[in-house]
Amino acid sequence: MAELILHHYDTSPFSEKVRLMLGIKGLAWRSVIQPVIMPKPHLIPLTGGYRRIPVMQIGADVYCDSQAILAEIERRFPDPPVVRGADWAVNLWADRLWFQASVAVIFAEIGDAIPREFAADREKLSGRPFDVNAMKAAAPIMRSQWRAYAAWIDAGLKGHDFLGGAGPGLSDVAAWMNVWWLAGASARSFDDLTADLTRLRAWRDRIQGLGHGRRSDLDPAEAVGVARASAPAGATGVDADDPSGFAAGDAVVVQADDYGRDPIEGVLAGLTRDRIVIARDTSESGAVHVHFPRAGYVLARR
């Protein structure tokens, strides 16, 4: 199998989820550091315009969004099992509700020191003003929400080392992102909000001990070359019972439904209950298949 290539940057909270999953699985992977803000000249040729981080690449197959990445890692490397029960629902909650609380709490504290270029980039990404004063005003409420969410995790750890039971599961991966990000961005706020959440704090130590697998660096231009020299995996087709009416070969557009709604155009190569796959062919990257999760993404005809 081709190497796992993760396009990320070290301070990305969503990338930390993937790095932890790679650690749980004990996998070797190549690290491609992408810019924190646009332009991203060695990422856009692979994704067709999708610029959020992380992105995982395996040969000429490109996986956008941490949800699709985690699912593919679990599919290819099922031992030890990580995804259990309603884990995907927990993952979506942590990605959206808890993450929004984390954003407000963190940027209320550090927003004044953020470079103007970063703020401008995030305004384009979100479609909303990067308003530090609004975040400061919301911070007391969001701190309370962050604490309430963390208390759920603390309660879920009663009698267990991990939310997944004896070993870590996807719920642990999902929750870890917000704990890791706040603790790294503001140790004071993390300590204030978790001082009496002793199970969560002990869990944090256990999660940190899992590591990130075996990481080695790869130049961004080399990663594009890997795609150009590879062929994407075979198309999966459209599930026979899918109610959407799409067919393989349809000209389509895929967009996220929350932020970073850059339209990604291609030809539909696969559509299952949990995944959208589009085929693209460009001079920079050659033929690639770009994979998106079904939940959280909108598929439309061109």
CSV table of C-alpha atoms in Angstrom, one decimal:
chain,number,residue,atom,x,y,z
A,1,MET,CA,0.0,0.0,0.0
A,2,ALA,CA,1.1,3.6,-0.7
A,3,GLU,CA,2.4,5.6,2.2
A,4,LEU,CA,0.0,7.6,4.5
A,5,ILE,CA,0.7,11.3,3.9
A,6,LEU,CA,-0.8,13.8,6.2
A,7,HIS,CA,-1.1,17.4,5.1
A,8,HIS,CA,-1.3,19.4,8.3
A,9,TYR,CA,0.4,21.9,10.6
A,10,ASP,CA,1.4,21.3,14.1
A,11,THR,CA,-1.0,23.7,15.8
A,12,SER,CA,-4.1,22.5,14.0
A,13,PRO,CA,-6.6,21.0,16.4
A,14,PHE,CA,-8.4,18.9,13.8
A,15,SER,CA,-5.0,17.5,12.7
A,16,GLU,CA,-4.3,16.5,16.3
A,17,LYS,CA,-7.2,14.2,16.1
A,18,VAL,CA,-5.6,12.4,13.1
A,19,ARG,CA,-2.2,12.4,14.7
A,20,LEU,CA,-3.7,10.7,17.8
A,21,MET,CA,-5.5,8.1,15.7
A,22,LEU,CA,-2.2,7.3,14.0
A,23,GLY,CA,-0.6,7.0,17.5
A,24,ILE,CA,-3.3,4.6,18.7
A,25,LYS,CA,-2.8,2.4,15.6
A,26,GLY,CA,1.0,2.6,15.8
A,27,LEU,CA,1.3,3.6,12.2
A,28,ALA,CA,4.1,5.1,10.2
A,29,TRP,CA,3.2,8.3,8.2
A,30,ARG,CA,4.7,11.1,6.2
A,31,SER,CA,4.2,14.6,7.5
A,32,VAL,CA,3.7,17.4,4.9
A,33,ILE,CA,3.5,20.8,6.6
A,34,GLN,CA,1.1,23.1,4.9
A,35,PRO,CA,0.7,26.9,5.4
A,36,VAL,CA,-1.6,28.0,8.1
A,37,ILE,CA,-3.3,30.5,5.7
A,38,MET,CA,-3.7,30.8,2.0
A,39,PRO,CA,-2.1,30.5,-0.5
A,40,LYS,CA,-1.5,26.7,-0.4
A,41,PRO,CA,0.1,26.0,-3.7
A,42,HIS,CA,0.9,22.4,-3.0
A,43,LEU,CA,-2.5,21.5,-1.4
A,44,ILE,CA,-5.1,23.0,-3.8
A,45,PRO,CA,-3.9,21.0,-6.8
A,46,LEU,CA,-4.7,17.8,-4.9
A,47,THR,CA,-8.0,18.9,-3.5
A,48,GLY,CA,-9.4,21.0,-6.3
A,49,GLY,CA,-9.9,24.0,-4.0
A,50,TYR,CA,-10.6,22.5,-0.6
A,51,ARG,CA,-8.2,24.4,1.7
A,52,ARG,CA,-9.1,23.2,5.2
A,53,ILE,CA,-6.6,21.1,7.2
A,54,PRO,CA,-6.0,18.2,7.7
A,55,VAL,CA,-6.0,16.4,4.4
A,56,MET,CA,-4.7,12.8,4.0
A,57,GLN,CA,-3.2,11.4,0.8
A,58,ILE,CA,-2.7,7.8,-0.1
A,59,GLY,CA,-1.2,7.7,-3.6
A,60,ALA,CA,-3.7,9.5,-5.8
A,61,ASP,CA,-6.6,9.2,-3.3
A,62,VAL,CA,-7.1,12.4,-1.3
A,63,TYR,CA,-9.2,12.5,1.9
A,64,CYS,CA,-10.7,15.8,3.0
A,65,ASP,CA,-12.0,16.5,6.5
A,66,SER,CA,-10.9,14.7,9.6
A,67,GLN,CA,-14.1,12.6,9.6
A,68,ALA,CA,-13.2,11.0,6.3
A,69,ILE,CA,-9.6,10.6,7.3
A,70,LEU,CA,-10.4,8.8,10.6
A,71,ALA,CA,-12.9,6.5,8.9
A,72,GLU,CA,-10.4,5.6,6.2
A,73,ILE,CA,-7.7,4.9,8.7
A,74,GLU,CA,-10.1,2.6,10.6
A,75,ARG,CA,-11.1,0.8,7.4
A,76,ARG,CA,-7.6,0.1,6.3
A,77,PHE,CA,-6.1,-0.6,9.8
A,78,PRO,CA,-8.9,-2.1,11.9
A,79,ASP,CA,-6.6,-3.4,14.7
A,80,PRO,CA,-6.9,-2.1,17.4
A,81,PRO,CA,-10.5,-1.2,16.7
A,82,VAL,CA,-11.3,2.5,17.5
A,83,VAL,CA,-14.7,3.2,16.2
A,84,ARG,CA,-17.6,1.9,18.3
A,85,GLY,CA,-21.3,2.4,18.7
A,86,ALA,CA,-22.4,6.0,18.4
A,87,ASP,CA,-18.9,7.4,18.2
A,88,TRP,CA,-19.5,9.3,15.0
A,89,ALA,CA,-22.3,11.3,16.7
A,90,VAL,CA,-19.9,12.2,19.6
A,91,ASN,CA,-17.4,13.2,17.0
A,92,LEU,CA,-19.8,15.6,15.2
A,93,TRP,CA,-20.7,17.2,18.6
A,94,ALA,CA,-17.1,17.7,19.5
A,95,ASP,CA,-16.3,19.1,16.1
A,96,ARG,CA,-19.0,21.6,16.2
A,97,LEU,CA,-20.6,22.6,19.5
A,98,TRP,CA,-17.6,22.0,21.7
A,99,PHE,CA,-15.2,23.4,19.1
A,100,GLN,CA,-17.1,26.6,18.8
A,101,ALA,CA,-16.9,27.0,22.6
A,102,SER,CA,-13.1,26.4,22.3
A,103,VAL,CA,-12.8,29.0,19.6
A,104,ALA,CA,-14.5,31.7,21.6
A,105,VAL,CA,-12.6,30.9,24.8
A,106,ILE,CA,-9.2,30.8,23.1
A,107,PHE,CA,-9.4,33.8,20.8
A,108,ALA,CA,-11.0,35.9,23.5
A,109,GLU,CA,-7.6,35.5,25.2
A,110,ILE,CA,-5.1,35.5,22.3
A,111,GLY,CA,-7.1,37.3,19.6
A,112,ASP,CA,-5.5,40.7,20.1
A,113,ALA,CA,-2.1,39.1,19.3
A,114,ILE,CA,-3.3,37.4,16.1
A,115,PRO,CA,-1.6,38.7,12.9
A,116,ARG,CA,-3.9,40.6,10.6
A,117,GLU,CA,-3.3,38.2,7.8
A,118,PHE,CA,-4.5,35.3,9.9
A,119,ALA,CA,-7.7,37.1,10.8
A,120,ALA,CA,-8.4,38.0,7.2
A,121,ASP,CA,-7.9,34.4,6.1
A,122,ARG,CA,-10.3,33.1,8.7
A,123,GLU,CA,-12.9,35.7,7.7
A,124,LYS,CA,-12.8,34.3,4.2
A,125,LEU,CA,-12.8,30.7,5.4
A,126,SER,CA,-15.8,31.3,7.8
A,127,GLY,CA,-17.7,33.9,5.8
A,128,ARG,CA,-18.0,36.0,9.0
A,129,PRO,CA,-16.0,38.8,10.6
A,130,PHE,CA,-13.1,37.7,12.9
A,131,ASP,CA,-14.5,39.8,15.7
A,132,VAL,CA,-12.3,39.5,18.8
A,133,ASN,CA,-14.5,41.9,20.8
A,134,ALA,CA,-17.5,39.7,20.1
A,135,MET,CA,-15.5,36.7,21.2
A,136,LYS,CA,-14.5,38.5,24.4
A,137,ALA,CA,-18.2,39.4,25.1
A,138,ALA,CA,-19.2,35.7,24.5
A,139,ALA,CA,-16.3,34.3,26.5
A,140,PRO,CA,-18.1,34.0,29.9
A,141,ILE,CA,-20.9,32.1,28.4
A,142,MET,CA,-18.7,29.9,26.3
A,143,ARG,CA,-16.3,29.2,29.2
A,144,SER,CA,-19.4,27.9,31.1
A,145,GLN,CA,-20.3,25.8,28.1
A,146,TRP,CA,-16.7,24.5,27.7
A,147,ARG,CA,-16.7,23.5,31.3
A,148,ALA,CA,-20.1,21.7,30.9
A,149,TYR,CA,-18.9,19.7,28.0
A,150,ALA,CA,-15.7,18.8,29.8
A,151,ALA,CA,-17.7,17.6,32.8
A,152,TRP,CA,-19.6,15.2,30.5
A,153,ILE,CA,-16.2,13.7,29.6
A,154,ASP,CA,-15.2,13.5,33.2
A,155,ALA,CA,-18.4,11.7,34.0
A,156,GLY,CA,-18.0,9.3,31.1
A,157,LEU,CA,-14.6,8.3,32.5
A,158,LYS,CA,-16.0,7.0,35.7
A,159,GLY,CA,-14.7,3.4,36.1
A,160,HIS,CA,-12.8,3.5,32.9
A,161,ASP,CA,-9.4,4.6,31.7
A,162,PHE,CA,-10.9,5.8,28.4
A,163,LEU,CA,-14.3,6.8,27.0
A,164,GLY,CA,-13.9,3.7,24.8
A,165,GLY,CA,-13.5,1.5,27.9
A,166,ALA,CA,-10.2,-0.2,28.6
A,167,GLY,CA,-8.7,1.2,25.4
A,168,PRO,CA,-9.1,4.5,23.5
A,169,GLY,CA,-12.0,4.9,21.0
A,170,LEU,CA,-13.1,7.5,18.6
A,171,SER,CA,-14.9,9.3,21.4
A,172,ASP,CA,-11.6,9.8,23.1
A,173,VAL,CA,-10.1,11.1,19.8
A,174,ALA,CA,-13.0,13.5,19.3
A,175,ALA,CA,-12.9,14.9,22.9
A,176,TRP,CA,-9.1,15.1,22.9
A,177,MET,CA,-9.0,17.8,20.2
A,178,ASN,CA,-10.7,20.4,22.4
A,179,VAL,CA,-8.8,19.5,25.6
A,180,TRP,CA,-5.4,19.5,23.7
A,181,TRP,CA,-6.2,22.9,22.0
A,182,LEU,CA,-7.3,24.8,25.1
A,183,ALA,CA,-4.5,23.4,27.3
A,184,GLY,CA,-1.9,24.4,24.7
A,185,ALA,CA,-3.3,27.8,23.9
A,186,SER,CA,-4.1,28.8,27.5
A,187,ALA,CA,-2.9,26.6,30.3
A,188,ARG,CA,-4.4,29.0,32.8
A,189,SER,CA,-7.9,28.7,31.3
A,190,PHE,CA,-7.6,24.9,31.1
A,191,ASP,CA,-6.6,24.7,34.7
A,192,ASP,CA,-9.4,27.0,35.8
A,193,LEU,CA,-12.0,25.0,33.9
A,194,THR,CA,-10.8,21.5,34.9
A,195,ALA,CA,-9.4,22.0,38.3
A,196,ASP,CA,-11.8,19.5,39.9
A,197,LEU,CA,-12.3,17.3,36.9
A,198,THR,CA,-9.7,14.8,38.2
A,199,ARG,CA,-10.7,11.9,35.9
A,200,LEU,CA,-10.4,14.2,32.8
A,201,ARG,CA,-7.0,15.4,33.9
A,202,ALA,CA,-5.7,11.8,34.5
A,203,TRP,CA,-7.2,10.8,31.1
A,204,ARG,CA,-5.3,13.7,29.5
A,205,ASP,CA,-2.0,12.2,30.8
A,206,ARG,CA,-2.9,8.8,29.4
A,207,ILE,CA,-3.9,10.2,26.0
A,208,GLN,CA,-0.6,12.1,25.8
A,209,GLY,CA,1.3,8.9,26.4
A,210,LEU,CA,-0.2,7.3,23.2
A,211,GLY,CA,2.0,9.4,21.0
A,212,HIS,CA,1.5,10.1,17.3
A,213,GLY,CA,2.9,7.0,15.6
A,214,ARG,CA,6.1,7.1,13.5
A,215,ARG,CA,6.3,10.4,11.7
A,216,SER,CA,8.8,11.4,9.0
A,217,ASP,CA,8.9,14.6,6.9
A,218,LEU,CA,8.0,14.9,3.2
A,219,ASP,CA,8.3,18.0,1.0
A,220,PRO,CA,4.9,19.4,-0.2
A,221,ALA,CA,6.0,19.3,-3.8
A,222,GLU,CA,7.0,15.7,-3.5
A,223,ALA,CA,3.6,14.8,-2.2
A,224,VAL,CA,2.0,16.3,-5.4
A,225,GLY,CA,4.5,14.2,-7.4
A,226,VAL,CA,3.4,11.1,-5.5
A,227,ALA,CA,-0.2,11.7,-6.7
A,228,ARG,CA,1.0,12.4,-10.3
A,229,ALA,CA,2.9,9.1,-10.3
A,230,SER,CA,0.0,7.1,-8.9
A,231,ALA,CA,-3.5,5.9,-9.9
A,232,PRO,CA,-6.5,6.4,-7.7
A,233,ALA,CA,-8.3,3.4,-6.3
A,234,GLY,CA,-11.2,2.0,-8.3
A,235,ALA,CA,-14.5,3.9,-8.2
A,236,THR,CA,-17.1,2.6,-5.7
A,237,GLY,CA,-20.2,3.5,-7.6
A,238,VAL,CA,-23.5,4.7,-6.2
A,239,ASP,CA,-25.3,2.6,-3.5
A,240,ALA,CA,-28.3,1.0,-5.2
A,241,ASP,CA,-30.6,2.1,-2.4
A,242,ASP,CA,-29.3,5.7,-2.2
A,243,PRO,CA,-32.3,8.0,-2.4
A,244,SER,CA,-30.5,11.0,-3.9
A,245,GLY,CA,-30.9,10.2,-7.5
A,246,PHE,CA,-27.2,10.7,-8.4
A,247,ALA,CA,-25.4,8.3,-10.8
A,248,ALA,CA,-21.7,7.6,-11.3
A,249,GLY,CA,-20.4,9.9,-13.9
A,250,ASP,CA,-22.5,12.9,-12.9
A,251,ALA,CA,-20.8,16.3,-13.0
A,252,VAL,CA,-21.0,17.5,-9.4
A,253,VAL,CA,-20.0,20.1,-6.9
A,254,VAL,CA,-19.2,19.3,-3.2
A,255,GLN,CA,-19.3,21.9,-0.4
A,256,ALA,CA,-19.0,21.8,3.4
A,257,ASP,CA,-22.2,22.9,5.1
A,258,ASP,CA,-20.6,24.9,7.9
A,259,TYR,CA,-17.5,26.9,6.9
A,260,GLY,CA,-14.8,26.7,4.2
A,261,ARG,CA,-17.5,26.3,1.6
A,262,ASP,CA,-15.2,26.5,-1.4
A,263,PRO,CA,-17.0,24.6,-4.2
A,264,ILE,CA,-15.1,21.5,-5.3
A,265,GLU,CA,-16.0,20.3,-8.8
A,266,GLY,CA,-15.5,16.9,-10.3
A,267,VAL,CA,-17.2,13.8,-11.7
A,268,LEU,CA,-19.0,11.5,-9.2
A,269,ALA,CA,-17.0,8.3,-8.8
A,270,GLY,CA,-18.6,7.0,-5.6
A,271,LEU,CA,-21.5,7.6,-3.2
A,272,THR,CA,-22.2,5.5,-0.2
A,273,ARG,CA,-24.1,6.1,3.0
A,274,ASP,CA,-21.0,7.8,4.6
A,275,ARG,CA,-18.8,9.0,1.7
A,276,ILE,CA,-18.7,11.1,-1.5
A,277,VAL,CA,-15.9,10.4,-4.0
A,278,ILE,CA,-15.3,12.7,-7.0
A,279,ALA,CA,-12.7,12.2,-9.8
A,280,ARG,CA,-10.6,15.1,-10.9
A,281,ASP,CA,-7.8,15.3,-13.5
A,282,THR,CA,-5.4,18.3,-13.6
A,283,SER,CA,-2.0,19.0,-15.1
A,284,GLU,CA,-0.5,19.6,-11.6
A,285,SER,CA,-1.6,16.4,-9.8
A,286,GLY,CA,-2.8,14.1,-12.6
A,287,ALA,CA,-5.9,12.0,-12.0
A,288,VAL,CA,-7.0,11.9,-8.4
A,289,HIS,CA,-10.0,10.8,-6.4
A,290,VAL,CA,-11.1,13.2,-3.7
A,291,HIS,CA,-13.0,11.8,-0.7
A,292,PHE,CA,-15.5,13.7,1.5
A,293,PRO,CA,-17.7,12.5,4.4
A,294,ARG,CA,-21.4,12.4,3.6
A,295,ALA,CA,-22.3,14.0,7.0
A,296,GLY,CA,-21.5,17.7,6.9
A,297,TYR,CA,-21.1,18.0,3.1
A,298,VAL,CA,-23.6,19.0,0.4
A,299,LEU,CA,-23.5,17.3,-3.0
A,300,ALA,CA,-25.1,19.0,-6.0
A,301,ARG,CA,-25.2,18.7,-9.8
A,302,ARG,CA,-23.2,21.2,-11.9
